[in-house]
XYZ file of C-alpha atoms in Angstrom:
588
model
C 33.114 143.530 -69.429
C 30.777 146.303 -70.158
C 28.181 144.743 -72.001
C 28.280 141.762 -69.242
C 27.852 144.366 -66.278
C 24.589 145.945 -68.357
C 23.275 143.036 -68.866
C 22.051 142.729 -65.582
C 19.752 145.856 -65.600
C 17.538 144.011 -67.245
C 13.896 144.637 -65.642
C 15.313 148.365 -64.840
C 16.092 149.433 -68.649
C 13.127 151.881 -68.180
C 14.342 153.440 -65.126
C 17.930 153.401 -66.515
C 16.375 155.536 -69.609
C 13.898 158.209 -67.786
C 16.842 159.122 -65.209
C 19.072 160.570 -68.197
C 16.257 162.529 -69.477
C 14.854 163.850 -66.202
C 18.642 165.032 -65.686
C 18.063 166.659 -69.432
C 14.984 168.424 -68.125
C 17.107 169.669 -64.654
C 19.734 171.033 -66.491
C 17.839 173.229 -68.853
C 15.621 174.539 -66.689
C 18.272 175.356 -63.868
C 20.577 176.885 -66.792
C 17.455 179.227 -67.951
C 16.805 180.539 -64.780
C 20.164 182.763 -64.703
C 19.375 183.803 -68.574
C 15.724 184.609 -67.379
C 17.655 186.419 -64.403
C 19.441 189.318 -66.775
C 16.107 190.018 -68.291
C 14.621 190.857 -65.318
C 17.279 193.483 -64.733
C 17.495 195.039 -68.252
C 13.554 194.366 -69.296
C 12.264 194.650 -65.809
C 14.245 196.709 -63.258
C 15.929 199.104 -65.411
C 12.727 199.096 -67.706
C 12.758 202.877 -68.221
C 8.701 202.271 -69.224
C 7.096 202.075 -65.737
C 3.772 200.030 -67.448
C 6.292 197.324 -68.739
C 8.224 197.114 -66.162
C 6.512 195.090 -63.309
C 4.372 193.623 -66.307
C 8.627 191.763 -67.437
C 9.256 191.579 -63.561
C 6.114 189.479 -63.092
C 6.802 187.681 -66.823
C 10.160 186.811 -66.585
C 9.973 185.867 -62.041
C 7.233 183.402 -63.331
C 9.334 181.996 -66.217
C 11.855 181.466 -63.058
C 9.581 180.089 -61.001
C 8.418 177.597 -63.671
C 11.688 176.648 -64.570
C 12.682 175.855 -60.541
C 9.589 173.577 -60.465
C 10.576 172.059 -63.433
C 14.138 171.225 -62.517
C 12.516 170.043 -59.253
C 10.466 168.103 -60.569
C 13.418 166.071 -62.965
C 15.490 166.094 -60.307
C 13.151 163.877 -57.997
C 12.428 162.217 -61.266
C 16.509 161.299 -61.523
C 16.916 160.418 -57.853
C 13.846 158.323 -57.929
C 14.376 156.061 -60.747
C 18.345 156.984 -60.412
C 18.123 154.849 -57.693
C 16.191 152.527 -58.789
C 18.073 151.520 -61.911
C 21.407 151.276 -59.725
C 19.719 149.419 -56.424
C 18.266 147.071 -58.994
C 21.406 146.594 -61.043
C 23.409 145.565 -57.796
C 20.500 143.158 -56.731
C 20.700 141.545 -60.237
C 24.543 141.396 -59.893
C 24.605 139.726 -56.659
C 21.409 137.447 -57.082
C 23.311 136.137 -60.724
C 26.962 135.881 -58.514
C 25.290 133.889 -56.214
C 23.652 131.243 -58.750
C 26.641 131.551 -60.642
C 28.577 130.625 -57.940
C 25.942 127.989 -57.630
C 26.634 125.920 -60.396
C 30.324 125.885 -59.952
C 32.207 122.924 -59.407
C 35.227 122.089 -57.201
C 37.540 123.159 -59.726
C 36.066 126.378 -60.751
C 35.174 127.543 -56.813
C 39.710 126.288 -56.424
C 40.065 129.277 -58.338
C 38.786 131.706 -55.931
C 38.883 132.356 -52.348
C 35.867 132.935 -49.629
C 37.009 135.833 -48.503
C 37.453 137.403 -52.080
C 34.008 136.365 -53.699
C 32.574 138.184 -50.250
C 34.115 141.260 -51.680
C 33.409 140.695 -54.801
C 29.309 140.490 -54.003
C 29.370 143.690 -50.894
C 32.026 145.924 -52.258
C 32.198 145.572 -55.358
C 28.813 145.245 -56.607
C 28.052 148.630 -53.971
C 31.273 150.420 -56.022
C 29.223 149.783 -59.566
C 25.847 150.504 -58.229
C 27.221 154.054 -57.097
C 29.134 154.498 -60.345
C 26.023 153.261 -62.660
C 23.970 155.843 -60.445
C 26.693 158.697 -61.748
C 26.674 157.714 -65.010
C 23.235 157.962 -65.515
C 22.805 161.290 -63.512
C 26.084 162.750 -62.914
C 27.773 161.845 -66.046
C 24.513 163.276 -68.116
C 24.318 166.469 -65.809
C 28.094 167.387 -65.677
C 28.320 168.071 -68.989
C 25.290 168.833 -70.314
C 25.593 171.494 -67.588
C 28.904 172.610 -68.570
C 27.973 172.791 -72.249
C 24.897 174.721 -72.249
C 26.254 176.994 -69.568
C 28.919 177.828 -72.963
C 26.391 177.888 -75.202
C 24.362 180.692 -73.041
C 27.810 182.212 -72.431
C 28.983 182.873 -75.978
C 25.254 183.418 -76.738
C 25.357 186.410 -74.345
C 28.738 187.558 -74.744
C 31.248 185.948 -76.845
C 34.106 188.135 -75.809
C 33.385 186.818 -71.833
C 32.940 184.107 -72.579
C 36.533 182.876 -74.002
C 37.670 183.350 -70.014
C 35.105 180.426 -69.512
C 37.075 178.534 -71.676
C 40.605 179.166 -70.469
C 39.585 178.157 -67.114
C 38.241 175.277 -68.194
C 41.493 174.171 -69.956
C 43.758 175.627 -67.158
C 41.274 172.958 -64.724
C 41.147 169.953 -66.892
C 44.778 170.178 -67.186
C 44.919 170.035 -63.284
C 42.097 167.999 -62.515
C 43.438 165.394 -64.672
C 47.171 165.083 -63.077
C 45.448 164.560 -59.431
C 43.171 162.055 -60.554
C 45.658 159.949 -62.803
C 48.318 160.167 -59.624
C 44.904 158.978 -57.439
C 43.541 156.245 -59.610
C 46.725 153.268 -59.019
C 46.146 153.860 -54.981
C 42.061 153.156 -55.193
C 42.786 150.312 -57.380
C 44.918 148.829 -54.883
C 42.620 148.773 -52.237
C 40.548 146.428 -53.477
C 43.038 143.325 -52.654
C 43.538 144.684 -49.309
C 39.760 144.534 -48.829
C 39.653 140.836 -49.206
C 43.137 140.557 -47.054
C 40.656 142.302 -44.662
C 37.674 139.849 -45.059
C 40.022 136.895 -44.841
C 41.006 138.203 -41.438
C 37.376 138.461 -40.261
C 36.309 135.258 -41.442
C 39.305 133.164 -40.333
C 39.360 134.774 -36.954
C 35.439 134.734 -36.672
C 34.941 131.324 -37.470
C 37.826 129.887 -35.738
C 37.303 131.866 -32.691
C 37.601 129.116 -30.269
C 41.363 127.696 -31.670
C 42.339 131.359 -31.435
C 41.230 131.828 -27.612
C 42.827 127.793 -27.182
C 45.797 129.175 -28.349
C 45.647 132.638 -26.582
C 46.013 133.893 -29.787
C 43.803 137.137 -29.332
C 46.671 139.544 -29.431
C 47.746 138.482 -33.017
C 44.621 138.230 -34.540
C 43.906 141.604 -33.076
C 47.258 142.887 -34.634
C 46.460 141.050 -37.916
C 43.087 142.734 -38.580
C 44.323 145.934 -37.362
C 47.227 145.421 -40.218
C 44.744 144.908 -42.681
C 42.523 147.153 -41.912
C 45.799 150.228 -41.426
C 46.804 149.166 -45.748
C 43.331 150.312 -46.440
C 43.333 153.213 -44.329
C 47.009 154.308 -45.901
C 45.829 153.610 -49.319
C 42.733 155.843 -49.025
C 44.333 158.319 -46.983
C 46.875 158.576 -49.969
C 44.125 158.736 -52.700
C 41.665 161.116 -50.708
C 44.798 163.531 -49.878
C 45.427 164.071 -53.167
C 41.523 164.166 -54.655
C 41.463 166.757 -52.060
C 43.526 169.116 -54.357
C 39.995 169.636 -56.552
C 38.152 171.901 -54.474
C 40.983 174.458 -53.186
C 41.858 174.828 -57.328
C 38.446 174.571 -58.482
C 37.717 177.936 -55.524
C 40.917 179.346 -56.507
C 40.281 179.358 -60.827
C 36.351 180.012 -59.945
C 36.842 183.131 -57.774
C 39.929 184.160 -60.210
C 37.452 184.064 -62.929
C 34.524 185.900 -61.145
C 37.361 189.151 -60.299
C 38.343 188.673 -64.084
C 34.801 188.954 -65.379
C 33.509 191.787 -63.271
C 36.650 193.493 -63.943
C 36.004 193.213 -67.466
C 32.232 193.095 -67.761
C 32.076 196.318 -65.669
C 34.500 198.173 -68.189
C 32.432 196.733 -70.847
C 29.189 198.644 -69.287
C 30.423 201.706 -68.290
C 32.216 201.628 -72.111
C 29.179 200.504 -73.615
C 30.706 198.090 -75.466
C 29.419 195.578 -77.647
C 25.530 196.537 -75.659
C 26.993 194.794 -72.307
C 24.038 195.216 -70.024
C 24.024 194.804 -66.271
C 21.900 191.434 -66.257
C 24.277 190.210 -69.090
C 26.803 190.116 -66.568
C 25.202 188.933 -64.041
C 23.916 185.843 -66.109
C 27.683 184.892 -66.874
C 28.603 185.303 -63.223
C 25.841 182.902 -62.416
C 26.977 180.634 -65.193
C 31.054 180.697 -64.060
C 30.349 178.344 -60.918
C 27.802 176.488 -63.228
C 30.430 175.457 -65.407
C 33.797 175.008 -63.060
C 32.179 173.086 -60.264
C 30.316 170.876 -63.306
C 34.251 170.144 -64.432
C 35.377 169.176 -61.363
C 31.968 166.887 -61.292
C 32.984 165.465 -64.509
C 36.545 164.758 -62.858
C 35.221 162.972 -59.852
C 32.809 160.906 -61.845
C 36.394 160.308 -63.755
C 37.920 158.819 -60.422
C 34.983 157.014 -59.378
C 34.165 154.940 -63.037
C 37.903 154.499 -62.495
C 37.431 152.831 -59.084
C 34.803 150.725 -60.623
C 36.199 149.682 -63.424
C 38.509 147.894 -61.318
C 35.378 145.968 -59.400
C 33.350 145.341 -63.203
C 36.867 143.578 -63.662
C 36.401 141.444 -60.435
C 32.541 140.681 -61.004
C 32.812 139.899 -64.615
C 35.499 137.458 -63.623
C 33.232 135.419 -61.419
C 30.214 135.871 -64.222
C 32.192 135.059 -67.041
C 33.468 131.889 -64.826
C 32.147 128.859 -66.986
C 30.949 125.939 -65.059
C 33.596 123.302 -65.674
C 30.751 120.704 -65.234
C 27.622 120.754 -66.616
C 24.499 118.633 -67.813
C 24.759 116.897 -71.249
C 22.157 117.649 -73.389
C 20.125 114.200 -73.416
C 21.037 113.451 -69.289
C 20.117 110.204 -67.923
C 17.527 111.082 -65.491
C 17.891 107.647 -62.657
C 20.743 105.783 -61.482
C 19.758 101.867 -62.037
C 22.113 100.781 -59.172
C 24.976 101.438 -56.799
C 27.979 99.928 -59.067
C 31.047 102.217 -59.626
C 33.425 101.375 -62.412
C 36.741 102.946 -62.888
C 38.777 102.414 -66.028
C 42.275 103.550 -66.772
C 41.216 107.022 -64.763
C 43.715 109.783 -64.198
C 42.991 113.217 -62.569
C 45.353 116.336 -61.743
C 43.496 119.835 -60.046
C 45.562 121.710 -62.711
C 44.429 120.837 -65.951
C 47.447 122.142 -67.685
C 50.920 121.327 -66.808
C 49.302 119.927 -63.381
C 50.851 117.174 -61.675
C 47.934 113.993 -61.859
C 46.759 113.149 -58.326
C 45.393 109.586 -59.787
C 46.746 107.546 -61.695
C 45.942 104.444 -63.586
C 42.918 103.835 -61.223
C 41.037 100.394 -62.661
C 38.695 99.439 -59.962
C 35.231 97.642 -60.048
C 32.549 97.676 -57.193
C 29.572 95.751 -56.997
C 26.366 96.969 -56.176
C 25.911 96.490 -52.271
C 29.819 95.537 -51.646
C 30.901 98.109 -48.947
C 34.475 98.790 -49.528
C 37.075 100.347 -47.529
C 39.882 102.650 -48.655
C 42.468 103.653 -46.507
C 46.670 105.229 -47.581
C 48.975 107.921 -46.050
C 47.632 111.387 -45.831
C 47.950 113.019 -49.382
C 47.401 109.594 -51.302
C 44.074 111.569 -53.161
C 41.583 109.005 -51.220
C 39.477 111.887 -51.011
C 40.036 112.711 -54.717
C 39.058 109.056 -55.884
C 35.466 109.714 -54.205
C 34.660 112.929 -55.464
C 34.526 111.656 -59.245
C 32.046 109.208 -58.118
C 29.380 112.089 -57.281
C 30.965 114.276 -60.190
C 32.260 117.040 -58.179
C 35.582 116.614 -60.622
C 35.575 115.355 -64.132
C 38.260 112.853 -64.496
C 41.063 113.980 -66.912
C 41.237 110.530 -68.860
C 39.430 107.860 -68.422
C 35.739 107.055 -67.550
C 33.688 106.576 -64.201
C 31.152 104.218 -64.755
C 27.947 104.448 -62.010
C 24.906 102.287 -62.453
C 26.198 101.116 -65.977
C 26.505 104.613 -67.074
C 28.943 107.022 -67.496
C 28.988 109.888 -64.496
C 29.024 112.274 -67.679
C 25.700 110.956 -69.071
C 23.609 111.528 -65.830
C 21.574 114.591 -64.958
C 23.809 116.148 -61.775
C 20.977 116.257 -59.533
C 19.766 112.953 -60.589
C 23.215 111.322 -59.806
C 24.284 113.242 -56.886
C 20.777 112.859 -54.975
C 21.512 108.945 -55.483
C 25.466 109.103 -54.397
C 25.394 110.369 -50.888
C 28.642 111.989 -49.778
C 29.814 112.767 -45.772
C 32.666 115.422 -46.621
C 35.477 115.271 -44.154
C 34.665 118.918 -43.142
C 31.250 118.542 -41.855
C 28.893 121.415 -42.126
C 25.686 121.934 -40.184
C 23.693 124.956 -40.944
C 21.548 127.143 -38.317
C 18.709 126.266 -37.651
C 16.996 123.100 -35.980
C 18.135 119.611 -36.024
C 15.222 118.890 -38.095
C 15.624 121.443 -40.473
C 19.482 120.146 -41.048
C 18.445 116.360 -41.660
C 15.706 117.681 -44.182
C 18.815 119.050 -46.200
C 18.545 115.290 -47.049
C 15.022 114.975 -47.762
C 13.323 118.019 -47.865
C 9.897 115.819 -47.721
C 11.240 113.303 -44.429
C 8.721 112.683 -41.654
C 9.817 113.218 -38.269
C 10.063 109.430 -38.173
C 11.981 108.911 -40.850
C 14.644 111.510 -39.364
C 14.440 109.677 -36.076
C 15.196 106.372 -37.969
C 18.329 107.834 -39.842
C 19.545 109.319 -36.044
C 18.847 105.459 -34.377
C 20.820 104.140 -37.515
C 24.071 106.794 -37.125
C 23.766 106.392 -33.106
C 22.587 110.074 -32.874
C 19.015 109.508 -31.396
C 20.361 109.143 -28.150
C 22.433 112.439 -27.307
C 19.248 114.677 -29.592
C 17.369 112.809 -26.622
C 19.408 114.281 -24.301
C 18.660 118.016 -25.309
C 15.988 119.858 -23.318
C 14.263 120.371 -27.273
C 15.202 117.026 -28.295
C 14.936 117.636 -32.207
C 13.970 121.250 -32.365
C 17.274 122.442 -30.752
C 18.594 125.316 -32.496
C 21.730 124.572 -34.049
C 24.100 127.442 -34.474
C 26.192 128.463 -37.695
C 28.574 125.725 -38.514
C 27.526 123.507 -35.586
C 29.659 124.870 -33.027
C 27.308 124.134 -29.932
C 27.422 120.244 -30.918
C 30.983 118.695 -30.672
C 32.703 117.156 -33.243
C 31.559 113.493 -32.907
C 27.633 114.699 -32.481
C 28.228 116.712 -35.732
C 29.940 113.805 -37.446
C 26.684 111.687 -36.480
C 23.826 114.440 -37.694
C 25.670 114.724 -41.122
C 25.646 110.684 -41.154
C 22.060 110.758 -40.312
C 21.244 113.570 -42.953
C 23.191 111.992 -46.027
C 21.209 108.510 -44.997
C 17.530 110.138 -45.401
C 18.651 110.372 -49.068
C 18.362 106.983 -49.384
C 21.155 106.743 -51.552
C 22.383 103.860 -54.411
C 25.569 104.886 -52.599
C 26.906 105.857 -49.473
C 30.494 107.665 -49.008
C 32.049 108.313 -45.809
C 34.754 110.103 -46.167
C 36.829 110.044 -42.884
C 33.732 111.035 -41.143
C 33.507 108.667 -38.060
C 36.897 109.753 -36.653
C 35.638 112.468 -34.148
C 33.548 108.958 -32.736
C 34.314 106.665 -30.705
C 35.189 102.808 -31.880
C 32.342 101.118 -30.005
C 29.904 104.269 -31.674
C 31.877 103.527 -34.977
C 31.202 100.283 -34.911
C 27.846 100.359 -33.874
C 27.061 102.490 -36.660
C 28.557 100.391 -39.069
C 26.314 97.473 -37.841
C 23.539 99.461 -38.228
C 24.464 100.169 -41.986
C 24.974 96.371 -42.803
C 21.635 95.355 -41.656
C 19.275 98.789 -42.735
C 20.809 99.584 -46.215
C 21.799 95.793 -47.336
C 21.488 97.133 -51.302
C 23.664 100.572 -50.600
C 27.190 100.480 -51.962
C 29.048 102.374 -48.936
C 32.589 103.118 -49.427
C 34.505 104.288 -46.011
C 37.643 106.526 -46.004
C 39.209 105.666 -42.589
C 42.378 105.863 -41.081
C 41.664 103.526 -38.652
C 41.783 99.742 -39.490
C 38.641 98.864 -37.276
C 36.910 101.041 -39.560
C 36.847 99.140 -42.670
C 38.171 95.601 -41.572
C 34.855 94.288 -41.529
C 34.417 95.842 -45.644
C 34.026 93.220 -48.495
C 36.972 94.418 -49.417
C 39.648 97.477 -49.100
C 41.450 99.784 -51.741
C 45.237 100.321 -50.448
C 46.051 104.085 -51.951
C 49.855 104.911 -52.480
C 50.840 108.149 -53.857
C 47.672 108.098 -56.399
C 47.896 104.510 -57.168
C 45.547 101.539 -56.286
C 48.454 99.603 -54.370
C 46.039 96.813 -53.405
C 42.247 95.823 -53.428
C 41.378 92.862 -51.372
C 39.773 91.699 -48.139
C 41.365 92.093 -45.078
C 42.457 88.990 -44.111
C 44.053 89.078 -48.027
C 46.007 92.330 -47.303
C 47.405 91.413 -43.735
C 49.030 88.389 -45.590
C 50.133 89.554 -48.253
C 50.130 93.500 -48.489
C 53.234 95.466 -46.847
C 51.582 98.363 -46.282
C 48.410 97.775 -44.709
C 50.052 95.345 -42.961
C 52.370 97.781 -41.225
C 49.464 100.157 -40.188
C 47.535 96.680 -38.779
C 50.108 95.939 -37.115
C 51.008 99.838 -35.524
C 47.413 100.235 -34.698
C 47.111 96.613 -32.719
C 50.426 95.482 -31.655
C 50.338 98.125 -28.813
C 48.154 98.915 -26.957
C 45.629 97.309 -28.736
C 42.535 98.584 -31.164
C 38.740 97.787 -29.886
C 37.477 94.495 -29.958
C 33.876 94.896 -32.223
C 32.940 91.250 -31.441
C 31.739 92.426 -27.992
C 29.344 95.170 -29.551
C 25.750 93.525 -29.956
């Protein structure tokens, strides 16, 4: 986890190693300046040799000075390229997440939700950039600090000096009950975070079903649920990191009392040569060391906090594509013919129920086929293979005489055009959505794909025709006008082969069917394969796949399957034995 966390400082690795040796610099010279302190007293002050004694006072205050400047000067040092190394770490991290995330496929993005890779890449990655900016300042500094500070102690006086290190015990002892009782409650806040996210993003971008349903109120109650567990959880944490500072003043101050006591006995006594600067070097060095203890205990609580996000982040970067190019991939797809043999496919590879099963299918290049079955019969499933957004379990699906598995993705998937039954515009101008397409599309050729998915007219209709700003996830177009401009965008592909899935039911038949007209006599030599639940949808196809419960039930024209198939013959017959299903012979 570690070693995959570093090994996205990359470019910083310079930064990363001048901040722990600016710190080194700090410390020393900050640490000198209280030994350079108690020889200004004894050589300087209480010089009883009047001609040496403003010569040490000016000595030793410029030694002091020096050393200030110098810890000055590593200190900017370690906050400059401090926060460098950790600002470019989390860039890294989140610029890698994001093109990890990528090159996932359905199955691998299954495995984790929206609202917890948001937290993952804005939380999480700020949690391990603040506790990779500790370790490399905080984490050198704390005890460095703490262990020269002993080292000057004992060097000074040895008998003093023991107090340092009963404290210190007395402290870690403490330090480290609060934090182990505080560590579980900031590792559970994490989960609540993305229980918080969810809430945002579900309520956010479904903002008009909520206000349909007057559904404000428990939305509002919702979020404010989330958002109270993470408020508890810290509140529990924080009360009892607060603990540190009251003990820390308590043993500090108790130590201070102790060492004048004793120090001052020591002068008056003259024992061991205890000097008045002596003593007040070690006083100097007491908060030195404590408060660098309790530093070392916080940075404790915080690596522990983000040990719990590396955990999270490495699990997304250590997420292996489940599909990927083969090493030889064929680079162009000859044609639009699909293939299935003896294909079977579950979303859980292991123990997973298969939603396909025994699919044997073969579809010339040019036939437009229908395929319609119940909700749930994995219609939507049998398309994806066809692009390769799932690898079949067994079996093989064969696309322009090759296996999906042998093609380049890009190659194959810029040649098997999908309309997704969610359809997704992006802000931004019409334009700039049908160049998702074709990048490289005139602003004829985008007209041309609107006239052939019937969308030229209502862009016509807008006061900026095809410059009208579309807003995130097309929700100042309805749902028919979206359904169109995602038609219109997949068909300045110019695809081998066109899928619809479902994505002319928002439309209206007569618009449905003109589309479809428009398909048969534009893009003769596309394959187009139409997922409908409506029987005027697909009639018309060369022929029709019947799904039942994962199995190709039937695949045969229409006439074929009103004659002789039970169940497309019982959703003819619902669908036009009432009122009645449009007539498409009286569309031009």
């Amino acid at each position: 986890m570690f070693r995959r966390i570093l090994k996205e400082v990359k470019q910083y690795t310079l930064p990363s190693i001048i901040t722990p040796i600016a710190m080194i610099i700090e410390v020393v010279a900050e640490l000198l300046i209280p030994y350079f302190m108690g020889w200004i007293i004894d050589r300087g002050i209480k010089n009883p040799d009047e001609s040496l004694r403003m010569q040490n006072i000016l000595l030793y205050g410029g030694l002091m000075i020096a050393m200030a400047l110098i810890g000055l000067i590593g200190g900017m040092l370690g906050g400059r390229f401090g926060a460098m190394a950790s600002t470019g770490l989390a860039r890294n991290l989140r610029e890698t997440m994001y093109n990890t995330i990528q090159n996932f496929s359905f199955s691998n993005i299954d495995k984790f939700s929206t609202s917890g890779l948001v937290t993952r890449m804005t939380t999480d990655i700020t949690n391990i950039q603040q506790a990779y900016q500790m370790m490399l300042r905080i984490t050198v500094r704390a005890p460095l600090t703490m262990i020269i500070a002993l080292i000057l102690a004992f060097r000074i006086n040895s008998r003093i000096a023991v107090i340092y290190l009963i404290a210190l015990g007395i402290l870690a002892i403490v330090m480290f009950t609060i934090m182990m009782t505080a560590m579980p409650f900031f590792r559970q806040a994490f989960p609540k975070y993305d229980a918080l996210n969810e809430s945002v993003q579900e309520n956010v971008s479904a903002i008009r079903v909520v206000k349909a349903y007057v559904r404000e109120k428990q939305e509002t109650e919702k979020f404010h649920n989330a958002s109270n567990a993470i408020y508890k959880i810290f509140t529990k944490a924080e009360g009892r990191v607060a603990y540190n500072w009251p003990i820390l003043s308590l043993i500090a101050y108790t130590c201070i009392i102790i060492i004048s006591w004793r120090g001052s006995k020591m002068i008056v006594g003259g024992i061991d040569g205890m000097t008045t600067g002596q003593l007040a070097s070690l006083l100097s060095y007491c908060m030195s060391i404590l408060f660098s203890m309790m530093m070392v205990a916080m940075v404790f609580v915080m690596l522990s906090m983000s040990f719990a996000s590396m955990e999270r982040v490495a699990e997304v970067l250590n997420e292996v594509p489940d599909i990927t190019n083969p090493e030889n991939p064929v680079m162009e797809v000859a044609d639009g013919s699909i293939v299935f043999k003896n294909v079977e496919f579950s979303y859980h590879k292991e123990g997973g129920e298969p939603v396909l099963r025994d699919i044997d299918l073969e579809i010339k290049s040019g036939e437009t086929i229908g395929i319609m079955g119940a909700t749930g019969s994995s219609k939507s499933s049998l398309v994806n293979l066809i692009s390769r957004l799932y690898d079949a379990d067994e079996g093989e699906v064969i696309v322009g005489g090759h296996n999906v598995k042998e093609y380049d993705l890009e190659a194959l998937r810029n040649q098997v055009s999908v309309v997704l039954q969610k359809n997704v515009l992006f802000s931004g101008s019409i334009y700039e959505n049908l160049r998702w397409g074709n990048k490289d599309a005139t602003d004829e050729e985008c007209r041309e794909a609107c006239r052939m998915a019937c969308a030229d007219d209502f862009i016509s209709s807008f006061p900026d025709g095809y410059d009208t700003h579309i807003e995130q996830g097309g929700t100042n177009v309805s749902g028919g006008q979206k359904q169109r401009l995602c038609i219109a965008r997949a068909l300045l592909k110019k695809p081998k082969i066109l899928i619809l899935d479902d994505s002319t039911s928002a439309v209206d038949t007569a618009t449905d069917a003109r589309i479809r007209k428009a398909f048969k006599e534009a893009i003769p030599g596309t394959t187009k394969i139409i997922i409908a639940q409506r029987i005027s949808s697909i009639q018309e196809a060369d022929r029709i796949i019947v799904l039942d419960d994962g199995k190709i039930n039937a695949f045969d024209t229409h006439e074929n399957l009103v004659a002789n198939n039970e169940i497309y013959r019982e959703v003819y017959e619902s669908q036009t034995g009432g009122s009645g299903d449009f007539d498409e012979t009286e569309v031009g």
